[in-house]
Amino acid sequence: MSLLVVGLSHRSAPVSVLERAALNADAQTKLLHDTVAAEPATEAAVLATCNRIELYADVDKFHAGVAELSTLLAQHSGVGLEELTPYLYVHYEDRAVHHLFSVACGLDSMVVGEGQILGQIKDSLARAQDLHTAGKLLNDLFQQALRVGKRAHSETGIDRAGQSLVTFGLEQLAGGGDVQRWAAGSRALVIGAGSMSSLAAATLARAGVAEIVVANRTFDRAERLAEILQEADDNAVTARAVRMNAVPDELTRADVVVSCTGATGLVLTAESVAQAVEGRTGQPLVAEPRFTAVKPEAPQPTADENCPLDLAAAQPGFSVLGEAAVAGMDAATLEQHATWAAGGNTRPAGGRTTESAEVDAELITALAATAATVGRIPERRRPEPVAERPAPVVFLLDLAMPRDIDAAVHRLAGVRLVDIESLAEASADAPMAADVDQVRRIVSDEVAAFGAAMRAAHITPTVVALRTMAADVVAAEIARLHGRLPDLDDRQRGEIRQAVHRVVDKLLHAPTVRIKQLAAEPGGTGYADALRTLFDLDPETVASVSRAEDSTETKDRPA
């Protein structure tokens, strides 16, 4: 059997695809059951976070495993297989181990070095264990990944390379300034009471906010989180819990809002945010122009049956391309529209000029190159002088996947929204610490050690079966000798028995030690097959040893 991982993350897919493919707890449970029920897989674990969805499995066939795992991901995420496939990545055997160890160290995180992923890996393993979908391979793999991640954080300065997603998000809300100075004395509303929301609430409390209100669909969990915050010794925050129907009222009083729920729909719409801020300020909140046109001197084109956007509904101050990017249009549709829109803007009465056609061609080429590189068309934002913009009235941080807060909130003047997509853009330019190279070396060493241990473990049942067979042969021969020489006394029988055992042990010692060494090397698993063939070992005996070893693994559950 071999390790296979199929998944998608912020590195392979745009946020619009990730949030559609997000799996809630029930969907993860069903995916695990269906995976181990499928023919190629015997073990399965799902690692689902706000910016990745990965399915790990122990499979006996690579191509069949990839096909089955990809199909199952598509079925349970609700995203069609044809649409999902371009964003999927596949890792196999040592590369799969390397990938998970890198993830555990924070090297593959949106914010490099963040440590929250360790808790998510631990939860993933615990879920697979509870559902009995994790066997020896995945138990060993995930537990070793946790140890590697802890080693990376304790032996290097990877923590300096980045922060948790929560901390990074709050820094973005603060405009890159000091979070404590920005948050001091403010009122915060935290929507959700899960691990990410709890981390956000604790971070805000340490930053010095005066009050935290926790809203959650399960009121008991909101109360529990509020009690923990209230009783903590490292802050002086006032905390209380409210039900979800109180969110609109609390929104009018909050300075900072953090939302991270498991909801499949929007928790806060642009309209609800606008109404809440209007209720707080007494002033109507209007949409703020944030995107420049590709050719700002040209007028907006009029509606046309070939245009893939409803231009009549586009607000003044937005470029058509910007609207398309917000709408999550694919590159092909956007290129088609760019061709049409540019033609509509620049075509003179007597036909298009050569110069305008060349400009359009350059535009489309640039769009296609951008789409191929980052998987989406980025919004083109104009410089915004501070004097022309009102100061934000409320700050919103959306850490949910799929998103809790309507992306249209980006357009509201006086509101600052930081969500997963904007965090991805901001973190792409974040500096990498020198310690990252040291962590990469740790990962490489640990992958080699894990592979050697797995290959050595693969041959252990065969070696045990060989020694069992040898012991049976010795016992049979001693019994036959006793029958032929009945006059031997007990001392003589003991001496003969020990002599025969010593001969067998010496004959087997060097070959078994050497074969374990060879088996630990890449490609060494074939030595087990050779040993079974040479000594004509019973396959069922070898399999029974493996089953006995697997039955002892339940004691190794993570604490």
Coordinates of C-alpha atoms in Angstrom, one line a residue:
M1 CA 0.0 0.0 0.0
S2 CA 1.2 3.6 -0.7
L3 CA 0.4 7.1 0.5
L4 CA -1.5 9.4 -1.8
V5 CA -2.8 12.9 -1.3
V6 CA -5.2 14.8 -3.6
G7 CA -6.1 18.4 -2.7
L8 CA -6.4 22.0 -3.5
S9 CA -5.2 25.1 -1.7
H10 CA -4.7 28.8 -1.9
R11 CA -1.6 28.0 -4.0
S12 CA -3.4 26.1 -6.6
A13 CA -6.9 27.6 -6.7
P14 CA -8.6 31.0 -6.5
V15 CA -10.5 31.8 -3.3
S16 CA -13.8 31.7 -5.2
V17 CA -13.2 28.0 -6.0
L18 CA -11.9 27.2 -2.5
E19 CA -14.9 28.6 -0.8
R20 CA -17.3 26.7 -3.1
A21 CA -15.3 23.5 -2.4
A22 CA -15.3 24.0 1.4
L23 CA -16.4 20.9 3.4
N24 CA -18.4 21.2 6.7
A25 CA -18.0 18.6 9.4
D26 CA -20.8 16.4 8.1
A27 CA -19.3 16.4 4.6
Q28 CA -15.9 15.5 5.9
T29 CA -17.4 12.5 7.8
K30 CA -19.2 11.3 4.7
L31 CA -16.1 11.8 2.5
L32 CA -14.0 9.7 4.9
H33 CA -16.5 6.8 5.0
D34 CA -16.9 6.8 1.2
T35 CA -13.1 6.9 0.7
V36 CA -12.4 3.8 2.8
A37 CA -15.3 2.1 1.2
A38 CA -13.8 2.7 -2.2
E39 CA -11.7 -0.1 -3.7
P40 CA -8.3 1.5 -4.0
A41 CA -8.1 2.9 -0.4
T42 CA -7.9 1.3 3.0
E43 CA -7.2 4.4 5.1
A44 CA -8.3 8.0 4.8
A45 CA -7.9 11.4 6.6
V46 CA -9.2 14.9 5.5
L47 CA -7.2 18.1 6.3
A48 CA -9.7 20.9 5.7
T49 CA -8.8 24.5 6.7
C50 CA -9.7 27.9 5.5
N51 CA -7.3 27.7 2.7
R52 CA -6.8 24.1 1.9
I53 CA -8.8 20.9 1.4
E54 CA -6.7 17.7 1.2
L55 CA -7.7 14.0 1.2
Y56 CA -5.0 11.6 2.3
A57 CA -5.3 7.9 1.7
D58 CA -3.4 4.6 1.7
V59 CA -4.0 3.1 -1.8
D60 CA -2.9 0.0 -3.6
K61 CA -3.1 1.5 -7.1
F62 CA -1.9 5.0 -8.0
H63 CA -4.0 5.9 -11.1
A64 CA -7.1 4.3 -9.7
G65 CA -6.5 6.1 -6.4
V66 CA -6.1 9.5 -8.1
A67 CA -9.3 9.0 -10.1
E68 CA -11.3 7.8 -7.1
L69 CA -10.1 10.5 -4.7
S70 CA -10.6 13.3 -7.2
T71 CA -14.1 12.0 -7.9
L72 CA -15.0 11.8 -4.2
L73 CA -13.7 15.3 -3.6
A74 CA -15.8 16.7 -6.4
Q75 CA -18.9 14.8 -5.2
H76 CA -18.7 15.9 -1.6
S77 CA -17.6 19.5 -2.3
G78 CA -20.4 20.0 -4.9
V79 CA -17.9 21.4 -7.5
G80 CA -18.0 19.5 -10.8
L81 CA -15.1 17.3 -11.4
E82 CA -14.2 19.0 -14.8
E83 CA -14.2 22.3 -13.0
L84 CA -12.3 21.1 -10.0
T85 CA -9.6 19.1 -11.8
P86 CA -7.4 22.0 -13.1
Y87 CA -6.9 23.2 -9.5
L88 CA -6.1 19.8 -7.9
Y89 CA -2.6 18.7 -7.0
V90 CA -1.4 15.1 -6.4
H91 CA 1.5 13.9 -4.2
Y92 CA 2.5 10.3 -3.9
E93 CA 4.6 8.3 -1.4
D94 CA 7.7 10.4 -0.3
R95 CA 6.4 13.5 -2.0
A96 CA 3.1 13.2 -0.1
V97 CA 5.1 12.9 3.1
H98 CA 7.2 15.9 2.2
H99 CA 4.0 17.9 1.5
L100 CA 2.4 17.1 4.8
F101 CA 5.6 17.8 6.8
S102 CA 5.9 21.2 5.0
V103 CA 2.3 22.0 5.8
A104 CA 2.9 21.1 9.4
C105 CA 5.9 23.5 9.6
G106 CA 3.9 26.4 8.1
L107 CA 5.9 26.5 4.9
D108 CA 2.8 26.0 2.8
S109 CA 0.6 28.3 4.8
M110 CA -0.8 31.6 3.4
V111 CA 1.2 33.3 6.2
V112 CA 4.5 31.4 6.3
G113 CA 5.4 30.1 9.7
E114 CA 2.0 30.3 11.3
G115 CA 1.5 27.6 14.0
Q116 CA -2.3 27.2 13.9
I117 CA -2.0 24.5 11.3
L118 CA -0.6 22.1 13.9
G119 CA -3.9 22.2 15.8
Q120 CA -5.8 21.6 12.6
I121 CA -3.6 18.5 11.7
K122 CA -4.2 17.2 15.2
D123 CA -8.0 17.6 14.8
S124 CA -7.8 15.9 11.4
L125 CA -6.1 12.9 12.8
A126 CA -8.5 12.7 15.8
R127 CA -11.5 12.8 13.5
A128 CA -10.0 10.0 11.3
Q129 CA -9.3 7.9 14.5
D130 CA -12.8 8.5 15.9
L131 CA -14.3 7.3 12.6
H132 CA -11.8 4.4 12.4
T133 CA -10.5 5.5 9.0
A134 CA -6.9 6.0 10.1
G135 CA -4.7 2.9 10.2
K136 CA -1.0 2.4 10.9
L137 CA 0.2 4.5 8.0
L138 CA -1.9 7.6 8.6
N139 CA -1.5 7.3 12.3
D140 CA 2.3 7.2 12.0
L141 CA 2.3 9.9 9.3
F142 CA 0.2 12.5 11.1
Q143 CA 1.8 12.0 14.5
Q144 CA 5.2 12.4 12.9
A145 CA 4.0 15.5 11.1
L146 CA 3.0 17.0 14.4
R147 CA 6.4 16.2 15.9
V148 CA 8.2 17.7 12.8
G149 CA 6.1 20.9 13.1
K150 CA 6.9 21.3 16.8
R151 CA 10.5 20.7 16.1
A152 CA 10.6 23.3 13.4
H153 CA 9.1 25.9 15.7
S154 CA 11.3 25.0 18.7
E155 CA 14.6 24.7 16.8
T156 CA 14.3 27.6 14.3
G157 CA 13.0 31.1 14.1
I158 CA 10.2 30.2 11.7
D159 CA 7.8 32.0 13.9
R160 CA 9.5 35.2 12.9
A161 CA 8.8 34.5 9.2
G162 CA 5.1 35.1 9.7
Q163 CA 2.2 35.1 12.2
S164 CA -1.0 33.3 12.6
L165 CA -3.7 34.2 10.0
V166 CA -5.6 36.1 12.8
T167 CA -2.6 38.3 13.7
F168 CA -1.8 38.9 10.1
G169 CA -5.4 39.8 9.4
L170 CA -5.5 42.3 12.3
E171 CA -2.3 43.9 11.1
Q172 CA -3.9 44.4 7.7
L173 CA -7.0 45.9 9.4
A174 CA -4.7 48.3 11.3
G175 CA -3.1 49.4 8.0
G176 CA 0.2 47.8 8.9
G177 CA 0.5 49.8 12.1
D178 CA 0.7 48.8 15.7
V179 CA -2.3 46.5 16.4
Q180 CA -2.3 47.3 20.1
R181 CA -2.5 51.0 19.5
W182 CA -5.2 50.5 16.9
A183 CA -7.3 48.1 19.0
A184 CA -6.9 49.8 22.4
G185 CA -10.3 50.7 24.0
S186 CA -12.4 49.5 21.0
R187 CA -15.4 47.3 21.0
A188 CA -15.2 44.0 19.1
L189 CA -17.8 41.6 17.8
V190 CA -16.7 38.0 17.2
I191 CA -19.1 35.9 15.2
G192 CA -18.5 32.2 15.7
A193 CA -17.0 30.2 18.7
G194 CA -14.8 27.7 16.9
S195 CA -11.0 27.4 17.1
M196 CA -10.3 30.3 14.7
S197 CA -12.9 32.6 16.3
S198 CA -11.5 31.7 19.8
L199 CA -8.0 32.6 18.7
A200 CA -9.2 35.9 17.2
A201 CA -11.1 36.7 20.4
A202 CA -8.0 35.9 22.6
T203 CA -5.7 38.0 20.3
L204 CA -8.1 41.0 20.4
A205 CA -8.3 40.7 24.2
R206 CA -4.5 40.7 24.5
A207 CA -4.4 43.7 22.1
G208 CA -6.4 45.7 24.6
V209 CA -9.9 46.0 23.3
A210 CA -12.3 47.1 26.0
E211 CA -15.2 44.7 25.2
I212 CA -15.7 41.5 23.2
V213 CA -19.2 40.3 22.2
V214 CA -19.4 36.7 21.1
A215 CA -22.2 35.5 18.8
N216 CA -22.7 31.9 17.9
R217 CA -25.6 29.7 16.6
T218 CA -25.0 27.4 19.7
F219 CA -25.4 29.9 22.5
D220 CA -23.7 27.6 25.1
R221 CA -20.5 27.7 23.1
A222 CA -20.6 31.5 22.9
E223 CA -21.2 31.7 26.7
R224 CA -18.2 29.4 27.3
L225 CA -15.9 31.4 25.1
A226 CA -17.0 34.7 26.9
E227 CA -16.4 33.1 30.3
I228 CA -12.9 32.0 29.2
L229 CA -12.1 35.5 28.0
Q230 CA -13.5 37.1 31.1
E231 CA -11.5 34.9 33.4
A232 CA -8.2 35.1 31.6
D233 CA -5.4 36.7 33.6
D234 CA -3.5 38.3 30.7
N235 CA -6.2 40.8 29.8
A236 CA -8.8 43.1 31.3
V237 CA -11.5 42.7 28.7
T238 CA -15.2 42.7 29.4
A239 CA -16.8 39.8 27.5
R240 CA -20.4 38.7 27.0
A241 CA -22.3 36.3 24.8
V242 CA -25.3 37.0 22.5
R243 CA -27.5 35.0 20.2
M244 CA -27.1 35.3 16.4
N245 CA -30.3 37.3 16.1
A246 CA -28.6 40.0 18.1
V247 CA -25.8 40.5 15.6
P248 CA -27.5 43.4 13.7
D249 CA -27.8 45.5 16.9
E250 CA -24.3 44.6 18.0
L251 CA -22.9 45.5 14.6
T252 CA -24.1 49.1 15.1
R253 CA -21.9 49.4 18.3
A254 CA -18.8 47.4 17.2
D255 CA -15.6 48.9 16.0
V256 CA -14.0 45.6 15.0
V257 CA -15.9 42.6 13.6
V258 CA -14.3 39.1 13.2
S259 CA -16.3 36.4 11.6
C260 CA -15.4 32.8 11.1
T261 CA -18.4 30.4 11.1
G262 CA -19.2 27.2 9.3
A263 CA -22.1 28.7 7.5
T264 CA -22.6 27.8 3.9
G265 CA -24.2 31.2 3.1
L266 CA -23.3 34.8 3.9
V267 CA -23.6 35.9 7.5
L268 CA -23.2 39.6 6.8
T269 CA -24.4 41.1 3.5
A270 CA -23.2 44.4 2.2
E271 CA -26.7 45.8 2.8
S272 CA -26.7 44.7 6.5
V273 CA -23.3 46.2 7.0
A274 CA -24.3 49.5 5.4
Q275 CA -27.5 49.7 7.5
A276 CA -25.6 49.0 10.7
V277 CA -23.1 51.7 10.0
E278 CA -25.8 54.1 8.9
G279 CA -27.6 53.4 12.2
R280 CA -24.3 54.2 14.0
T281 CA -23.4 57.4 12.2
G282 CA -26.7 58.7 11.1
Q283 CA -25.3 59.2 7.6
P284 CA -26.1 57.1 4.5
L285 CA -23.3 54.8 3.5
V286 CA -22.5 55.0 -0.2
A287 CA -20.5 52.9 -2.5
E288 CA -17.0 54.1 -3.0
P289 CA -15.3 54.0 -6.4
R290 CA -12.3 51.7 -6.0
F291 CA -11.4 50.5 -9.5
T292 CA -10.1 52.4 -12.5
A293 CA -11.0 51.5 -16.0
V294 CA -8.3 49.9 -18.2
K295 CA -8.7 53.0 -20.4
P296 CA -10.1 55.6 -18.0
E297 CA -10.5 58.2 -20.8
A298 CA -13.0 56.1 -22.6
P299 CA -16.7 56.1 -21.7
Q300 CA -18.5 53.0 -20.4
P301 CA -19.9 51.0 -23.3
T302 CA -23.6 50.6 -23.6
A303 CA -25.4 47.3 -23.1
D304 CA -24.9 44.7 -25.9
E305 CA -26.2 41.2 -26.3
N306 CA -22.6 39.9 -26.7
C307 CA -21.5 41.4 -23.4
P308 CA -21.2 38.8 -20.6
L309 CA -21.9 41.4 -17.9
D310 CA -25.0 43.4 -17.1
L311 CA -23.5 46.8 -17.7
A312 CA -26.6 48.6 -16.9
A313 CA -26.3 47.4 -13.3
A314 CA -22.6 48.4 -13.0
Q315 CA -22.1 51.3 -10.6
P316 CA -20.3 54.4 -11.8
G317 CA -16.7 54.5 -10.8
F318 CA -16.1 50.8 -11.4
S319 CA -14.3 49.4 -14.4
V320 CA -16.0 46.6 -16.3
L321 CA -12.9 44.5 -15.7
G322 CA -12.9 45.2 -12.0
E323 CA -16.5 44.2 -11.8
A324 CA -15.7 41.0 -13.7
A325 CA -12.9 40.2 -11.2
V326 CA -15.2 40.7 -8.2
A327 CA -17.8 38.5 -9.9
G328 CA -15.1 35.7 -10.2
M329 CA -15.4 35.4 -14.0
D330 CA -13.1 32.9 -15.6
A331 CA -10.2 34.1 -17.8
A332 CA -11.8 33.0 -21.1
T333 CA -15.0 35.0 -20.4
L334 CA -13.1 38.0 -19.2
E335 CA -10.9 37.9 -22.3
Q336 CA -14.0 37.8 -24.5
H337 CA -15.4 40.7 -22.7
A338 CA -12.2 42.7 -22.8
T339 CA -12.2 42.3 -26.6
W340 CA -15.8 43.5 -26.8
A341 CA -15.5 46.3 -24.3
A342 CA -12.3 47.7 -25.7
G343 CA -13.8 47.6 -29.2
G344 CA -17.0 49.3 -28.0
N345 CA -15.0 52.0 -26.4
T346 CA -12.5 52.8 -29.1
R347 CA -14.1 51.9 -32.4
P348 CA -14.4 55.1 -34.5
A349 CA -17.2 55.7 -36.9
G350 CA -15.1 54.5 -39.9
G351 CA -13.9 51.3 -38.1
R352 CA -11.1 50.4 -35.7
T353 CA -7.7 51.8 -36.0
T354 CA -4.6 49.7 -36.1
E355 CA -3.3 51.3 -32.9
S356 CA -6.4 50.5 -30.9
A357 CA -6.4 46.9 -32.2
E358 CA -2.8 46.5 -31.0
V359 CA -3.7 48.0 -27.6
D360 CA -6.5 45.4 -27.3
A361 CA -4.2 42.6 -28.3
E362 CA -1.7 43.6 -25.7
L363 CA -4.4 43.9 -23.1
I364 CA -5.8 40.4 -23.8
T365 CA -2.3 38.9 -23.8
A366 CA -1.6 40.4 -20.4
L367 CA -4.9 39.2 -19.0
A368 CA -4.2 35.7 -20.3
A369 CA -0.7 35.6 -18.8
T370 CA -2.0 36.9 -15.4
A371 CA -4.8 34.3 -15.4
A372 CA -2.4 31.5 -16.2
T373 CA 0.0 32.6 -13.4
V374 CA -2.3 33.3 -10.5
G375 CA -5.5 31.6 -11.6
R376 CA -7.7 34.8 -11.6
I377 CA -7.8 38.3 -12.9
P378 CA -6.7 40.7 -10.1
E379 CA -8.6 43.9 -9.5
R380 CA -6.9 46.9 -10.8
R381 CA -7.0 49.5 -8.1
R382 CA -6.1 53.2 -8.5
P383 CA -4.0 55.1 -5.9
E384 CA -6.3 56.5 -3.2
P385 CA -5.1 59.7 -1.5
V386 CA -5.9 59.6 2.2
A387 CA -7.4 63.0 2.1
E388 CA -10.1 61.8 -0.4
R389 CA -11.2 58.8 1.7
P390 CA -13.2 58.9 4.9
A391 CA -11.6 57.1 7.8
P392 CA -13.1 53.6 8.3
V393 CA -16.0 53.6 10.8
V394 CA -15.9 49.8 11.2
F395 CA -13.2 47.2 10.5
L396 CA -14.2 43.7 9.4
L397 CA -12.1 40.6 9.3
D398 CA -13.5 37.5 7.5
L399 CA -11.6 34.3 8.1
A400 CA -14.3 31.9 7.0
M401 CA -14.2 29.6 4.0
P402 CA -16.6 29.9 2.3
R403 CA -16.7 33.6 3.2
D404 CA -19.1 35.0 5.8
I405 CA -19.0 38.6 4.7
D406 CA -20.2 39.7 1.3
A407 CA -17.2 40.8 -0.9
A408 CA -19.3 43.8 -2.0
V409 CA -18.5 45.3 1.4
H410 CA -15.1 46.2 -0.1
R411 CA -17.0 48.9 -2.1
L412 CA -18.5 50.7 0.9
A413 CA -16.9 54.0 1.9
G414 CA -15.9 54.1 5.6
V415 CA -15.6 50.3 5.9
R416 CA -12.4 48.3 5.8
L417 CA -12.8 44.6 5.0
V418 CA -10.0 42.1 5.1
D419 CA -10.9 38.6 3.9
I420 CA -9.1 35.5 2.8
E421 CA -8.6 36.8 -0.7
S422 CA -7.1 40.1 0.3
L423 CA -4.9 38.3 2.9
A424 CA -3.6 36.0 0.1
E425 CA -2.7 39.1 -2.0
A426 CA -1.0 40.8 1.0
S427 CA 1.0 37.8 2.1
A428 CA 2.3 37.1 -1.4
D429 CA 4.7 40.0 -0.9
A430 CA 5.5 39.2 2.8
P431 CA 9.3 38.8 3.4
M432 CA 10.6 35.3 4.0
A433 CA 12.8 34.8 7.0
A434 CA 16.3 33.2 6.7
D435 CA 15.0 30.5 9.1
V436 CA 12.8 29.1 6.3
D437 CA 15.8 27.4 4.7
Q438 CA 16.6 25.7 8.0
V439 CA 13.1 24.4 8.3
R440 CA 13.3 23.1 4.7
R441 CA 16.4 21.1 5.7
I442 CA 14.6 19.8 8.7
V443 CA 11.7 18.7 6.5
S444 CA 14.0 16.9 4.1
D445 CA 15.8 15.1 6.9
E446 CA 12.6 14.0 8.5
V447 CA 11.1 12.8 5.2
A448 CA 14.2 10.6 4.6
A449 CA 14.0 9.2 8.2
F450 CA 10.3 8.6 7.9
G451 CA 10.7 6.8 4.6
A452 CA 13.5 4.6 5.9
A453 CA 11.4 3.7 9.0
M454 CA 8.4 2.8 6.9
R455 CA 10.5 0.7 4.6
A456 CA 12.1 -1.0 7.5
A457 CA 8.8 -1.6 9.1
H458 CA 7.5 -3.2 5.9
I459 CA 10.1 -6.0 6.2
T460 CA 9.6 -6.6 9.9
P461 CA 6.6 -9.0 9.5
T462 CA 8.7 -11.0 7.0
V463 CA 11.6 -11.3 9.3
V464 CA 9.4 -12.3 12.2
A465 CA 7.7 -14.9 10.0
L466 CA 11.2 -16.2 9.1
R467 CA 12.3 -16.6 12.7
T468 CA 8.9 -18.2 13.6
M469 CA 9.5 -20.7 10.8
A470 CA 13.0 -21.4 12.1
A471 CA 11.8 -21.9 15.6
D472 CA 9.1 -24.3 14.4
V473 CA 11.8 -26.3 12.5
V474 CA 14.0 -26.4 15.6
A475 CA 11.2 -27.6 17.8
A476 CA 10.2 -30.3 15.4
E477 CA 13.8 -31.6 15.1
I478 CA 14.3 -31.5 18.9
A479 CA 11.1 -33.5 19.3
R480 CA 12.3 -36.0 16.7
L481 CA 15.7 -36.3 18.4
H482 CA 14.0 -37.0 21.7
G483 CA 12.1 -39.9 20.2
R484 CA 15.2 -41.4 18.6
L485 CA 17.4 -41.0 21.8
P486 CA 15.1 -41.7 24.7
D487 CA 18.0 -42.4 27.1
L488 CA 19.2 -38.8 27.1
D489 CA 18.8 -37.0 30.5
D490 CA 17.4 -33.6 31.0
R491 CA 20.8 -31.9 31.1
Q492 CA 21.8 -33.4 27.8
R493 CA 18.5 -32.6 26.2
G494 CA 19.0 -28.9 27.4
E495 CA 22.5 -28.7 26.0
I496 CA 21.4 -30.0 22.6
R497 CA 18.4 -27.7 22.5
Q498 CA 20.6 -24.6 23.3
A499 CA 23.2 -25.7 20.7
V500 CA 20.7 -26.0 17.9
H501 CA 19.1 -22.6 18.8
R502 CA 22.5 -20.9 18.8
V503 CA 23.3 -22.3 15.4
V504 CA 20.0 -21.1 13.9
D505 CA 20.3 -17.7 15.6
K506 CA 23.9 -17.2 14.3
L507 CA 22.9 -18.2 10.8
L508 CA 19.9 -15.8 10.7
H509 CA 21.5 -12.9 12.6
A510 CA 23.7 -11.4 9.8
P511 CA 21.1 -11.8 7.0
T512 CA 18.2 -10.3 9.0
V513 CA 20.3 -7.3 10.2
R514 CA 21.5 -6.7 6.7
I515 CA 18.1 -7.1 5.1
K516 CA 16.7 -4.5 7.5
Q517 CA 19.4 -2.1 6.5
L518 CA 18.8 -2.7 2.8
A519 CA 15.1 -2.4 3.2
A520 CA 15.5 1.1 4.8
E521 CA 17.1 2.3 1.6
P522 CA 15.0 3.7 -1.4
G523 CA 13.7 0.7 -3.4
G524 CA 14.4 -1.6 -0.5
T525 CA 10.9 -3.0 -0.1
G526 CA 11.7 -5.6 -2.8
Y527 CA 13.9 -7.4 -0.3
A528 CA 10.9 -8.6 1.7
D529 CA 9.5 -10.2 -1.4
A530 CA 12.8 -11.9 -2.1
L531 CA 13.0 -13.2 1.5
R532 CA 9.5 -14.6 1.3
T533 CA 10.3 -16.3 -2.0
L534 CA 13.7 -17.8 -0.9
F535 CA 12.4 -19.3 2.3
D536 CA 8.9 -20.1 0.9
L537 CA 7.2 -18.2 3.8
D538 CA 3.5 -18.6 4.2
P539 CA 1.9 -15.3 3.1
E540 CA -0.8 -15.7 5.8
T541 CA 1.8 -15.9 8.5
V542 CA 3.3 -12.7 7.4
A543 CA -0.1 -11.0 7.1
S544 CA -1.0 -12.2 10.7
V545 CA 2.1 -10.5 12.0
S546 CA 1.1 -7.3 10.3
R547 CA -2.4 -7.4 11.7
A548 CA -1.0 -8.0 15.2
E549 CA 1.2 -4.9 14.8
D550 CA -1.6 -2.8 13.5
S551 CA -3.8 -3.7 16.5
T552 CA -1.3 -2.0 18.9
E553 CA -1.5 1.4 17.2
T554 CA -4.6 2.6 19.0
K555 CA -2.5 3.4 22.1
D556 CA -0.6 6.1 20.0
R557 CA -3.5 8.6 19.7
P558 CA -2.3 12.2 20.1
A559 CA -2.8 13.9 23.4

